Amino acid sequence: MTIKLYELLGHEDRRYSQFSWRAKMALKHKGLEFEQIPLLLTDKESIAFANTKSVPVMVDGDVVKTDSWDIAVHLDEIYADTPSLLGGSIGQGVTRVINSWCDRAVNVALGPLIARDVLDAAHPDDRDYFRESMEKMYKRTLEEVQEGRNDRVINLYRTMDPIRTSFRKGQGFICGDSAGYADYVVFSQFQWARITSPFQLLAKDDPVYAWRERMLDLHGGFARDTACYEVSGREN
């Protein structure tokens, strides 16, 4: 039975859920076939069976998973004969730290830089809901959140220093010589930005930019082949 993955549908078929991208890259890493089922942000009824109001939702036979981390753990446990995502118990522990760092640091630095742009990337039927919910979270208008981003992008640069240092020492991926789930977690942030915003986050000579290019080339260019904005790099 083909695995089903529910994800967000945006304007002009933009698939902009960062957490769904973590799941999609994990499934590709495992070499598993899956059906992508896009739905609107406001369409809670289609995933009510999973007792959740957000994506991703993965259905693998009788198993339903509603969190990108749980999806990765499930895939490693059930499909143990395919390439590992987490690298065993020690790797899983380290990857969980990266997962938390990404959600609590990278997302905090990156999100405000594209907050207003994401509104335009959302499906027109979702935009009122998106604006209301995001402005409630930020306690400001999306325009105010995004204002001055050219001066604030340096915060993202500094946040990425831990992995940039590894790349400068010759490491190709966060997980070492090849990509693993930690790479997919961090990559999901930049893929989210690439799909939703024309704003250039990284300079071309930044090792993180080169890593992102390597990530886009993985799995036959799966992540590259999606509705998005051109990534050309910031001017230094």
CSV table of C-alpha atoms in Angstrom, one decimal:
chain,number,residue,atom,x,y,z
A,1,MET,CA,0.0,0.0,0.0
A,2,THR,CA,1.4,3.4,-1.0
A,3,ILE,CA,2.2,5.8,1.8
A,4,LYS,CA,0.1,8.9,1.8
A,5,LEU,CA,1.5,12.3,2.9
A,6,TYR,CA,-0.8,15.3,3.5
A,7,GLU,CA,0.9,18.7,2.9
A,8,LEU,CA,-0.1,22.4,2.4
A,9,LEU,CA,-1.2,23.7,-0.9
A,10,GLY,CA,-0.3,27.3,-1.6
A,11,HIS,CA,-0.7,29.8,-4.4
A,12,GLU,CA,0.3,28.5,-7.9
A,13,ASP,CA,0.8,25.0,-6.4
A,14,ARG,CA,3.5,26.1,-3.9
A,15,ARG,CA,4.0,23.3,-1.4
A,16,TYR,CA,5.2,25.5,1.4
A,17,SER,CA,5.0,23.5,4.6
A,18,GLN,CA,8.6,23.3,6.0
A,19,PHE,CA,7.6,20.3,8.2
A,20,SER,CA,6.1,18.4,5.3
A,21,TRP,CA,9.4,19.0,3.5
A,22,ARG,CA,11.2,17.2,6.3
A,23,ALA,CA,8.9,14.2,5.8
A,24,LYS,CA,9.2,14.3,2.0
A,25,MET,CA,13.0,14.3,2.1
A,26,ALA,CA,12.9,11.5,4.7
A,27,LEU,CA,10.7,9.4,2.5
A,28,LYS,CA,13.0,10.1,-0.5
A,29,HIS,CA,16.0,9.2,1.6
A,30,LYS,CA,14.4,5.8,2.3
A,31,GLY,CA,13.6,5.3,-1.3
A,32,LEU,CA,9.9,4.9,-0.5
A,33,GLU,CA,7.0,5.6,-2.9
A,34,PHE,CA,4.5,8.0,-1.5
A,35,GLU,CA,1.4,10.0,-2.6
A,36,GLN,CA,1.4,13.7,-1.9
A,37,ILE,CA,-2.0,15.0,-0.9
A,38,PRO,CA,-2.2,18.8,-0.9
A,39,LEU,CA,-4.8,20.6,1.1
A,40,LEU,CA,-5.6,24.2,2.2
A,41,LEU,CA,-4.4,25.5,5.5
A,42,THR,CA,-8.0,26.1,6.5
A,43,ASP,CA,-9.1,22.5,5.5
A,44,LYS,CA,-9.0,20.9,8.9
A,45,GLU,CA,-11.7,18.3,8.0
A,46,SER,CA,-9.5,16.4,5.6
A,47,ILE,CA,-7.1,15.5,8.4
A,48,ALA,CA,-9.6,15.2,11.2
A,49,PHE,CA,-9.2,11.4,11.1
A,50,ALA,CA,-5.7,11.9,12.5
A,51,ASN,CA,-6.8,14.0,15.4
A,52,THR,CA,-4.7,17.0,14.3
A,53,LYS,CA,-5.2,20.4,12.7
A,54,SER,CA,-1.9,20.7,10.9
A,55,VAL,CA,0.4,18.9,8.5
A,56,PRO,CA,2.3,16.8,7.9
A,57,VAL,CA,0.1,13.8,8.3
A,58,MET,CA,1.5,10.5,7.0
A,59,VAL,CA,-0.6,7.4,6.6
A,60,ASP,CA,1.5,4.2,6.3
A,61,GLY,CA,-1.0,1.3,6.1
A,62,ASP,CA,-2.8,1.3,9.5
A,63,VAL,CA,-0.2,3.7,11.1
A,64,VAL,CA,-0.9,7.4,11.2
A,65,LYS,CA,1.8,9.9,12.2
A,66,THR,CA,1.2,13.6,12.7
A,67,ASP,CA,4.7,15.0,13.5
A,68,SER,CA,7.7,15.2,11.3
A,69,TRP,CA,10.0,13.9,14.0
A,70,ASP,CA,7.7,10.9,14.7
A,71,ILE,CA,7.6,10.2,10.9
A,72,ALA,CA,11.4,10.0,10.8
A,73,VAL,CA,11.6,7.7,13.8
A,74,HIS,CA,8.8,5.5,12.3
A,75,LEU,CA,10.5,5.2,9.0
A,76,ASP,CA,13.8,4.1,10.6
A,77,GLU,CA,12.1,1.6,12.8
A,78,ILE,CA,9.8,0.0,10.1
A,79,TYR,CA,12.1,0.3,7.1
A,80,ALA,CA,15.3,-0.7,8.8
A,81,ASP,CA,16.7,-2.3,5.7
A,82,THR,CA,16.8,1.1,3.9
A,83,PRO,CA,19.4,3.9,4.5
A,84,SER,CA,19.2,5.2,8.0
A,85,LEU,CA,17.9,8.7,8.7
A,86,LEU,CA,19.0,9.0,12.3
A,87,GLY,CA,22.0,6.7,12.6
A,88,GLY,CA,21.1,4.6,15.6
A,89,SER,CA,20.4,5.7,19.2
A,90,ILE,CA,23.4,8.0,19.5
A,91,GLY,CA,22.7,9.6,16.1
A,92,GLN,CA,19.0,10.0,17.1
A,93,GLY,CA,20.0,11.9,20.2
A,94,VAL,CA,22.3,14.2,18.4
A,95,THR,CA,19.7,14.8,15.6
A,96,ARG,CA,17.1,15.7,18.2
A,97,VAL,CA,19.4,18.5,19.4
A,98,ILE,CA,19.7,19.8,15.8
A,99,ASN,CA,15.9,19.5,15.5
A,100,SER,CA,15.4,21.6,18.6
A,101,TRP,CA,18.1,24.1,17.5
A,102,CYS,CA,16.4,24.5,14.1
A,103,ASP,CA,12.9,25.1,15.5
A,104,ARG,CA,14.1,27.4,18.3
A,105,ALA,CA,16.9,29.3,16.7
A,106,VAL,CA,17.0,29.0,12.9
A,107,ASN,CA,13.3,29.4,12.5
A,108,VAL,CA,13.3,32.4,14.9
A,109,ALA,CA,16.0,34.1,12.9
A,110,LEU,CA,14.6,33.2,9.5
A,111,GLY,CA,10.8,33.5,9.9
A,112,PRO,CA,10.5,37.2,10.4
A,113,LEU,CA,12.6,37.9,7.3
A,114,ILE,CA,9.9,36.4,5.0
A,115,ALA,CA,6.8,36.7,7.2
A,116,ARG,CA,4.9,39.0,4.8
A,117,ASP,CA,6.1,37.2,1.7
A,118,VAL,CA,4.7,33.9,3.0
A,119,LEU,CA,1.2,35.5,3.0
A,120,ASP,CA,1.5,35.9,-0.8
A,121,ALA,CA,2.6,32.3,-1.2
A,122,ALA,CA,-0.4,31.0,0.7
A,123,HIS,CA,-3.5,30.0,-1.2
A,124,PRO,CA,-5.8,33.0,-1.7
A,125,ASP,CA,-8.5,31.2,0.3
A,126,ASP,CA,-6.1,30.9,3.3
A,127,ARG,CA,-4.7,34.4,3.4
A,128,ASP,CA,-7.2,35.9,5.9
A,129,TYR,CA,-6.7,33.0,8.3
A,130,PHE,CA,-2.9,33.1,7.8
A,131,ARG,CA,-2.6,36.8,8.5
A,132,GLU,CA,-4.9,36.7,11.5
A,133,SER,CA,-3.1,33.7,13.1
A,134,MET,CA,0.5,35.0,12.4
A,135,GLU,CA,-0.2,38.5,13.5
A,136,LYS,CA,-1.7,37.1,16.7
A,137,MET,CA,1.6,35.2,17.3
A,138,TYR,CA,3.9,38.1,16.4
A,139,LYS,CA,1.7,40.7,18.0
A,140,ARG,CA,2.4,43.0,15.0
A,141,THR,CA,1.4,43.2,11.4
A,142,LEU,CA,3.3,41.0,9.0
A,143,GLU,CA,4.5,44.1,7.3
A,144,GLU,CA,6.0,45.4,10.5
A,145,VAL,CA,7.6,42.0,11.2
A,146,GLN,CA,9.3,41.9,7.9
A,147,GLU,CA,10.4,45.5,7.8
A,148,GLY,CA,14.2,46.2,8.0
A,149,ARG,CA,15.1,42.6,7.0
A,150,ASN,CA,18.2,43.7,5.1
A,151,ASP,CA,19.7,44.9,8.3
A,152,ARG,CA,18.5,41.8,10.3
A,153,VAL,CA,19.6,39.0,7.9
A,154,ILE,CA,23.0,39.1,9.7
A,155,ASN,CA,21.2,37.4,12.6
A,156,LEU,CA,20.5,34.4,10.4
A,157,TYR,CA,24.1,34.4,9.3
A,158,ARG,CA,25.3,34.2,12.9
A,159,THR,CA,22.8,31.5,13.8
A,160,MET,CA,24.1,29.3,11.0
A,161,ASP,CA,27.7,29.5,12.3
A,162,PRO,CA,27.8,26.0,14.0
A,163,ILE,CA,27.2,24.2,10.7
A,164,ARG,CA,29.2,26.7,8.6
A,165,THR,CA,32.2,25.9,10.7
A,166,SER,CA,31.9,22.2,9.9
A,167,PHE,CA,31.5,22.9,6.2
A,168,ARG,CA,34.6,25.0,6.2
A,169,LYS,CA,36.5,22.1,7.7
A,170,GLY,CA,35.5,19.9,4.7
A,171,GLN,CA,32.4,18.3,5.9
A,172,GLY,CA,29.9,18.0,3.1
A,173,PHE,CA,26.7,17.6,5.1
A,174,ILE,CA,25.6,18.2,8.7
A,175,CYS,CA,25.6,14.4,9.1
A,176,GLY,CA,29.1,14.0,7.6
A,177,ASP,CA,29.9,12.6,4.2
A,178,SER,CA,26.2,12.1,3.3
A,179,ALA,CA,22.9,13.7,4.2
A,180,GLY,CA,20.7,12.5,7.1
A,181,TYR,CA,17.7,13.7,8.9
A,182,ALA,CA,19.5,16.5,10.6
A,183,ASP,CA,20.3,17.9,7.1
A,184,TYR,CA,16.6,17.6,6.1
A,185,VAL,CA,15.5,19.4,9.2
A,186,VAL,CA,17.7,22.5,8.6
A,187,PHE,CA,17.2,22.3,4.8
A,188,SER,CA,13.4,22.5,5.3
A,189,GLN,CA,13.8,26.1,6.6
A,190,PHE,CA,15.6,27.2,3.5
A,191,GLN,CA,13.3,25.3,1.2
A,192,TRP,CA,10.3,27.0,2.9
A,193,ALA,CA,12.0,30.4,2.2
A,194,ARG,CA,12.9,29.4,-1.4
A,195,ILE,CA,9.2,28.5,-2.1
A,196,THR,CA,7.6,31.5,-0.4
A,197,SER,CA,10.0,34.5,-0.8
A,198,PRO,CA,12.2,36.2,-3.4
A,199,PHE,CA,14.4,37.5,-0.6
A,200,GLN,CA,18.0,36.2,-0.8
A,201,LEU,CA,19.1,34.8,2.5
A,202,LEU,CA,22.6,33.6,1.7
A,203,ALA,CA,25.6,34.9,-0.1
A,204,LYS,CA,27.0,32.8,-2.9
A,205,ASP,CA,30.4,32.4,-1.2
A,206,ASP,CA,28.7,31.2,2.0
A,207,PRO,CA,29.4,27.5,2.6
A,208,VAL,CA,25.8,27.2,3.8
A,209,TYR,CA,24.8,28.3,0.3
A,210,ALA,CA,26.9,25.5,-1.3
A,211,TRP,CA,25.4,23.0,1.2
A,212,ARG,CA,21.9,24.1,0.2
A,213,GLU,CA,22.8,23.5,-3.4
A,214,ARG,CA,23.9,20.0,-2.6
A,215,MET,CA,20.7,19.4,-0.8
A,216,LEU,CA,18.7,20.6,-3.8
A,217,ASP,CA,20.5,18.1,-6.0
A,218,LEU,CA,19.7,15.1,-3.8
A,219,HIS,CA,17.3,12.4,-4.9
A,220,GLY,CA,17.4,13.3,-8.5
A,221,GLY,CA,16.8,17.0,-7.7
A,222,PHE,CA,13.5,16.3,-6.0
A,223,ALA,CA,13.5,19.5,-3.9
A,224,ARG,CA,14.8,21.6,-6.8
A,225,ASP,CA,11.8,20.6,-9.0
A,226,THR,CA,9.0,22.5,-7.2
A,227,ALA,CA,7.3,25.9,-7.6
A,228,CYS,CA,9.6,28.4,-6.1
A,229,TYR,CA,11.6,31.6,-6.5
A,230,GLU,CA,15.0,31.8,-8.1
A,231,VAL,CA,17.9,31.5,-5.7
A,232,SER,CA,20.8,33.7,-6.9
A,233,GLY,CA,22.5,34.6,-3.7
A,234,ARG,CA,23.0,37.9,-1.8
A,235,GLU,CA,25.5,40.5,-2.7
A,236,ASN,CA,28.3,40.8,-0.2
